[in-house]
Amino acid sequence: LAGLTEYVESVRNAVGYEMPLCADHFGHFDINNSIRFARAMEKYRLAWVEDMVPWFYTDQWKIVSDAIETPTCTGEDIYMLKGGFKPLLDARAVDIIQPDLGTSGGLLETKKIGDYAEECGVAMAMHMAGSPVCFMANVHCAAATQNFLALEHHSVDTPWWMNLVRMTGSKPMIEKGFANVPLDAPGLGVELNEEECKKHLGKESGWFNPTPEWDAKRSHDRLWS
């Protein structure tokens, strides 16, 4: 705990208190250690603590959220509103939900999740670790959801990531840390840059080749990470 405190303090001192800072993805803590950690971090005014316990332990989330001042957040592993996000929201067990549009059910389902969260007084951040196409789908969903808080973005240090698509509107994808909503372009506002995409295919991958192996195999996935 002392080491984690020192780490967070160093980051907070570097970015200052005007910059939101959150602690990302624990997922393997028990209730008591979740509370101990969050209380130790309270002086650094974190925007949220994420995935302290598995998402499906609604009662545990409620205990943690009620015991600390820092907002709690979970949801990147949850599929759909009914049976997924709804129990957490009905119990007011977390302060922020974090669906991943690519796995939570797509644009419409994620919009439904966000709208239901708004009715419950819960904000929505969005988890995103995918392509620029997925990113722009998230941008559109976020723009249409009133309780949207922030969109995660993992590809800042990948120099070719943004070049995988071409914007079809008049504005760049990202400007001064904010994503532009392409209001003057159809669809998501992007088209694939096929030449750039082909440069970054895996060694055994082809360009939209059939993948019959996935008709029988399951991906390595878990209910929570």
Tab-separated table of C-alpha atoms in Angstrom:
chain	number	residue	atom	x	y	z
A	1	LEU	CA	0.000	0.000	0.000
A	2	ALA	CA	2.862	2.368	0.795
A	3	GLY	CA	4.381	1.718	-2.626
A	4	LEU	CA	1.087	2.370	-4.406
A	5	THR	CA	0.599	5.562	-2.424
A	6	GLU	CA	4.049	6.789	-3.396
A	7	TYR	CA	3.356	5.980	-7.047
A	8	VAL	CA	0.027	7.829	-7.135
A	9	GLU	CA	1.518	10.776	-5.267
A	10	SER	CA	4.299	11.052	-7.856
A	11	VAL	CA	1.808	11.107	-10.723
A	12	ARG	CA	-0.455	13.601	-8.968
A	13	ASN	CA	2.482	15.904	-8.272
A	14	ALA	CA	3.483	15.694	-11.931
A	15	VAL	CA	0.065	16.494	-13.430
A	16	GLY	CA	-1.346	18.705	-10.672
A	17	TYR	CA	-4.876	18.791	-9.294
A	18	GLU	CA	-6.479	20.395	-12.350
A	19	MET	CA	-5.979	17.172	-14.339
A	20	PRO	CA	-8.394	14.298	-13.573
A	21	LEU	CA	-6.551	11.177	-12.438
A	22	CYS	CA	-8.024	7.728	-11.890
A	23	ALA	CA	-6.703	4.349	-10.747
A	24	ASP	CA	-7.335	1.721	-13.399
A	25	HIS	CA	-8.386	-1.882	-13.041
A	26	PHE	CA	-7.627	-3.890	-9.946
A	27	GLY	CA	-10.119	-6.739	-10.191
A	28	HIS	CA	-8.463	-9.031	-7.673
A	29	PHE	CA	-8.867	-7.165	-4.380
A	30	ASP	CA	-11.147	-8.223	-1.564
A	31	ILE	CA	-13.547	-5.772	0.055
A	32	ASN	CA	-11.306	-4.778	2.948
A	33	ASN	CA	-8.239	-4.122	0.815
A	34	SER	CA	-10.356	-2.211	-1.687
A	35	ILE	CA	-11.502	0.092	1.093
A	36	ARG	CA	-7.999	0.417	2.535
A	37	PHE	CA	-6.583	1.373	-0.854
A	38	ALA	CA	-9.298	3.892	-1.692
A	39	ARG	CA	-9.059	5.579	1.697
A	40	ALA	CA	-5.291	5.869	1.345
A	41	MET	CA	-5.816	7.564	-2.031
A	42	GLU	CA	-8.460	10.051	-0.901
A	43	LYS	CA	-6.020	12.918	-0.383
A	44	TYR	CA	-5.078	12.673	-4.079
A	45	ARG	CA	-8.716	13.235	-5.149
A	46	LEU	CA	-8.906	10.490	-7.761
A	47	ALA	CA	-11.662	10.765	-10.364
A	48	TRP	CA	-12.493	7.118	-9.683
A	49	VAL	CA	-11.142	3.731	-8.620
A	50	GLU	CA	-11.887	1.027	-11.166
A	51	ASP	CA	-12.723	-2.690	-10.964
A	52	MET	CA	-11.804	-3.126	-7.330
A	53	VAL	CA	-13.858	-6.332	-7.101
A	54	PRO	CA	-15.487	-8.440	-9.854
A	55	TRP	CA	-18.421	-6.621	-11.449
A	56	PHE	CA	-21.027	-9.279	-10.641
A	57	TYR	CA	-20.588	-8.927	-6.864
A	58	THR	CA	-23.196	-6.190	-6.536
A	59	ASP	CA	-23.387	-6.410	-2.736
A	60	GLN	CA	-19.613	-6.065	-2.416
A	61	TRP	CA	-19.591	-3.041	-4.711
A	62	LYS	CA	-22.265	-1.413	-2.575
A	63	ILE	CA	-20.201	-1.958	0.581
A	64	VAL	CA	-17.062	-0.496	-1.016
A	65	SER	CA	-18.866	2.503	-2.521
A	66	ASP	CA	-20.585	3.364	0.748
A	67	ALA	CA	-17.321	3.137	2.699
A	68	ILE	CA	-15.193	5.536	0.634
A	69	GLU	CA	-15.316	9.080	-0.746
A	70	THR	CA	-13.646	8.348	-4.085
A	71	PRO	CA	-16.130	7.435	-6.854
A	72	THR	CA	-16.226	3.767	-7.865
A	73	CYS	CA	-16.325	2.503	-11.446
A	74	THR	CA	-16.788	-0.848	-13.209
A	75	GLY	CA	-18.284	-2.342	-16.358
A	76	GLU	CA	-15.764	-3.064	-19.115
A	77	ASP	CA	-16.507	-6.801	-18.945
A	78	ILE	CA	-20.306	-6.536	-18.766
A	79	TYR	CA	-22.553	-7.591	-21.657
A	80	MET	CA	-25.916	-5.838	-22.059
A	81	LEU	CA	-28.127	-3.901	-19.669
A	82	LYS	CA	-30.480	-6.647	-18.530
A	83	GLY	CA	-28.690	-9.103	-16.273
A	84	GLY	CA	-25.482	-7.101	-16.572
A	85	PHE	CA	-25.495	-3.419	-15.671
A	86	LYS	CA	-29.043	-3.281	-14.330
A	87	PRO	CA	-28.428	-4.953	-10.926
A	88	LEU	CA	-25.510	-2.602	-10.223
A	89	LEU	CA	-27.549	0.428	-11.217
A	90	ASP	CA	-30.708	-0.584	-9.379
A	91	ALA	CA	-28.673	-1.036	-6.193
A	92	ARG	CA	-26.777	2.243	-6.754
A	93	ALA	CA	-23.732	0.065	-6.092
A	94	VAL	CA	-21.272	2.149	-8.136
A	95	ASP	CA	-20.874	5.828	-8.947
A	96	ILE	CA	-19.757	5.362	-12.556
A	97	ILE	CA	-20.387	2.614	-15.099
A	98	GLN	CA	-17.868	1.863	-17.833
A	99	PRO	CA	-19.264	-0.169	-20.739
A	100	ASP	CA	-17.059	-1.201	-23.649
A	101	LEU	CA	-19.196	-0.522	-26.710
A	102	GLY	CA	-17.439	-3.265	-28.674
A	103	THR	CA	-18.503	-5.952	-26.191
A	104	SER	CA	-21.430	-4.489	-24.244
A	105	GLY	CA	-23.862	-4.908	-27.136
A	106	GLY	CA	-22.970	-2.243	-29.696
A	107	LEU	CA	-24.096	1.333	-30.250
A	108	LEU	CA	-27.787	0.979	-29.446
A	109	GLU	CA	-27.366	-1.253	-26.400
A	110	THR	CA	-24.658	0.991	-24.958
A	111	LYS	CA	-26.913	4.008	-25.464
A	112	LYS	CA	-29.650	2.151	-23.558
A	113	ILE	CA	-27.164	1.363	-20.783
A	114	GLY	CA	-26.154	5.013	-20.552
A	115	ASP	CA	-29.749	6.240	-20.549
A	116	TYR	CA	-30.738	3.837	-17.780
A	117	ALA	CA	-27.695	4.886	-15.765
A	118	GLU	CA	-28.758	8.512	-16.147
A	119	GLU	CA	-32.173	7.669	-14.707
A	120	CYS	CA	-30.345	6.160	-11.732
A	121	GLY	CA	-28.111	9.203	-11.255
A	122	VAL	CA	-24.970	7.347	-12.346
A	123	ALA	CA	-22.393	8.732	-14.780
A	124	MET	CA	-21.010	6.777	-17.746
A	125	ALA	CA	-17.360	6.602	-18.715
A	126	MET	CA	-16.571	4.397	-21.728
A	127	HIS	CA	-13.876	1.748	-22.011
A	128	MET	CA	-12.187	1.606	-25.427
A	129	ALA	CA	-9.057	-0.252	-26.490
A	130	GLY	CA	-9.796	-0.833	-30.170
A	131	SER	CA	-9.428	0.548	-33.668
A	132	PRO	CA	-10.251	4.076	-34.877
A	133	VAL	CA	-13.518	2.674	-36.268
A	134	CYS	CA	-14.507	1.484	-32.802
A	135	PHE	CA	-13.293	4.784	-31.374
A	136	MET	CA	-15.575	6.813	-33.626
A	137	ALA	CA	-18.546	4.579	-32.797
A	138	ASN	CA	-17.861	5.395	-29.150
A	139	VAL	CA	-17.650	9.101	-29.951
A	140	HIS	CA	-21.105	9.070	-31.554
A	141	CYS	CA	-22.604	7.123	-28.653
A	142	ALA	CA	-20.974	9.429	-26.120
A	143	ALA	CA	-22.254	12.527	-27.901
A	144	ALA	CA	-25.808	11.169	-27.743
A	145	THR	CA	-25.663	10.246	-24.044
A	146	GLN	CA	-26.212	13.031	-21.532
A	147	ASN	CA	-24.392	11.462	-18.581
A	148	PHE	CA	-21.201	10.729	-20.545
A	149	LEU	CA	-18.063	11.472	-18.534
A	150	ALA	CA	-14.927	10.354	-20.400
A	151	LEU	CA	-13.746	8.018	-23.180
A	152	GLU	CA	-10.721	5.811	-22.621
A	153	HIS	CA	-8.070	5.867	-25.359
A	154	HIS	CA	-5.130	3.448	-25.398
A	155	SER	CA	-3.393	4.312	-28.666
A	156	VAL	CA	-1.743	7.659	-27.995
A	157	ASP	CA	1.690	6.032	-28.258
A	158	THR	CA	0.905	4.117	-31.482
A	159	PRO	CA	1.999	6.531	-34.236
A	160	TRP	CA	0.110	4.819	-37.086
A	161	TRP	CA	-3.169	4.162	-35.240
A	162	MET	CA	-4.973	7.272	-36.460
A	163	ASN	CA	-3.802	6.637	-40.031
A	164	LEU	CA	-5.845	3.413	-40.233
A	165	VAL	CA	-8.823	5.546	-41.267
A	166	ARG	CA	-9.512	8.769	-43.120
A	167	MET	CA	-11.904	11.310	-41.671
A	168	THR	CA	-14.669	12.116	-44.154
A	169	GLY	CA	-15.765	15.297	-42.400
A	170	SER	CA	-14.066	18.661	-42.152
A	171	LYS	CA	-12.444	18.233	-38.725
A	172	PRO	CA	-9.595	16.048	-37.431
A	173	MET	CA	-10.400	13.051	-35.252
A	174	ILE	CA	-8.789	14.474	-32.107
A	175	GLU	CA	-8.027	18.099	-31.367
A	176	LYS	CA	-6.372	19.369	-28.170
A	177	GLY	CA	-7.268	16.188	-26.304
A	178	PHE	CA	-10.920	16.155	-27.365
A	179	ALA	CA	-12.604	14.022	-30.027
A	180	ASN	CA	-14.568	15.847	-32.700
A	181	VAL	CA	-18.047	14.580	-33.560
A	182	PRO	CA	-18.180	14.520	-37.401
A	183	LEU	CA	-21.494	16.308	-37.843
A	184	ASP	CA	-20.906	17.056	-41.532
A	185	ALA	CA	-20.133	13.474	-42.610
A	186	PRO	CA	-22.300	10.367	-43.048
A	187	GLY	CA	-22.128	7.301	-40.816
A	188	LEU	CA	-19.291	7.211	-38.322
A	189	GLY	CA	-17.419	9.891	-40.233
A	190	VAL	CA	-14.488	7.673	-41.237
A	191	GLU	CA	-13.490	5.330	-44.039
A	192	LEU	CA	-10.813	2.645	-43.921
A	193	ASN	CA	-7.356	3.491	-45.203
A	194	GLU	CA	-6.812	0.058	-46.720
A	195	GLU	CA	-3.169	0.588	-47.649
A	196	GLU	CA	-2.260	1.573	-44.101
A	197	CYS	CA	-4.313	-1.242	-42.569
A	198	LYS	CA	-2.557	-3.853	-44.707
A	199	LYS	CA	0.837	-2.648	-43.471
A	200	HIS	CA	-0.053	-3.701	-39.940
A	201	LEU	CA	-1.695	-7.084	-40.483
A	202	GLY	CA	-0.395	-9.988	-38.430
A	203	LYS	CA	2.024	-12.390	-40.095
A	204	GLU	CA	-0.651	-15.028	-40.681
A	205	SER	CA	-3.523	-12.621	-41.299
A	206	GLY	CA	-5.076	-11.737	-44.622
A	207	TRP	CA	-7.266	-8.861	-45.717
A	208	PHE	CA	-10.787	-9.952	-44.725
A	209	ASN	CA	-9.910	-13.612	-45.237
A	210	PRO	CA	-12.466	-16.211	-44.101
A	211	THR	CA	-11.973	-17.348	-40.500
A	212	PRO	CA	-13.697	-20.740	-40.299
A	213	GLU	CA	-11.526	-21.696	-37.312
A	214	TRP	CA	-13.740	-19.502	-35.138
A	215	ASP	CA	-16.773	-21.592	-36.067
A	216	ALA	CA	-15.492	-24.244	-33.671
A	217	LYS	CA	-13.093	-22.451	-31.326
A	218	ARG	CA	-13.869	-20.072	-28.502
A	219	SER	CA	-11.797	-17.029	-27.752
A	220	HIS	CA	-9.850	-16.893	-24.513
A	221	ASP	CA	-12.238	-14.806	-22.482
A	222	ARG	CA	-13.459	-14.531	-18.921
A	223	LEU	CA	-16.423	-13.062	-17.133
A	224	TRP	CA	-14.112	-10.501	-15.600
A	225	SER	CA	-10.515	-9.429	-16.003
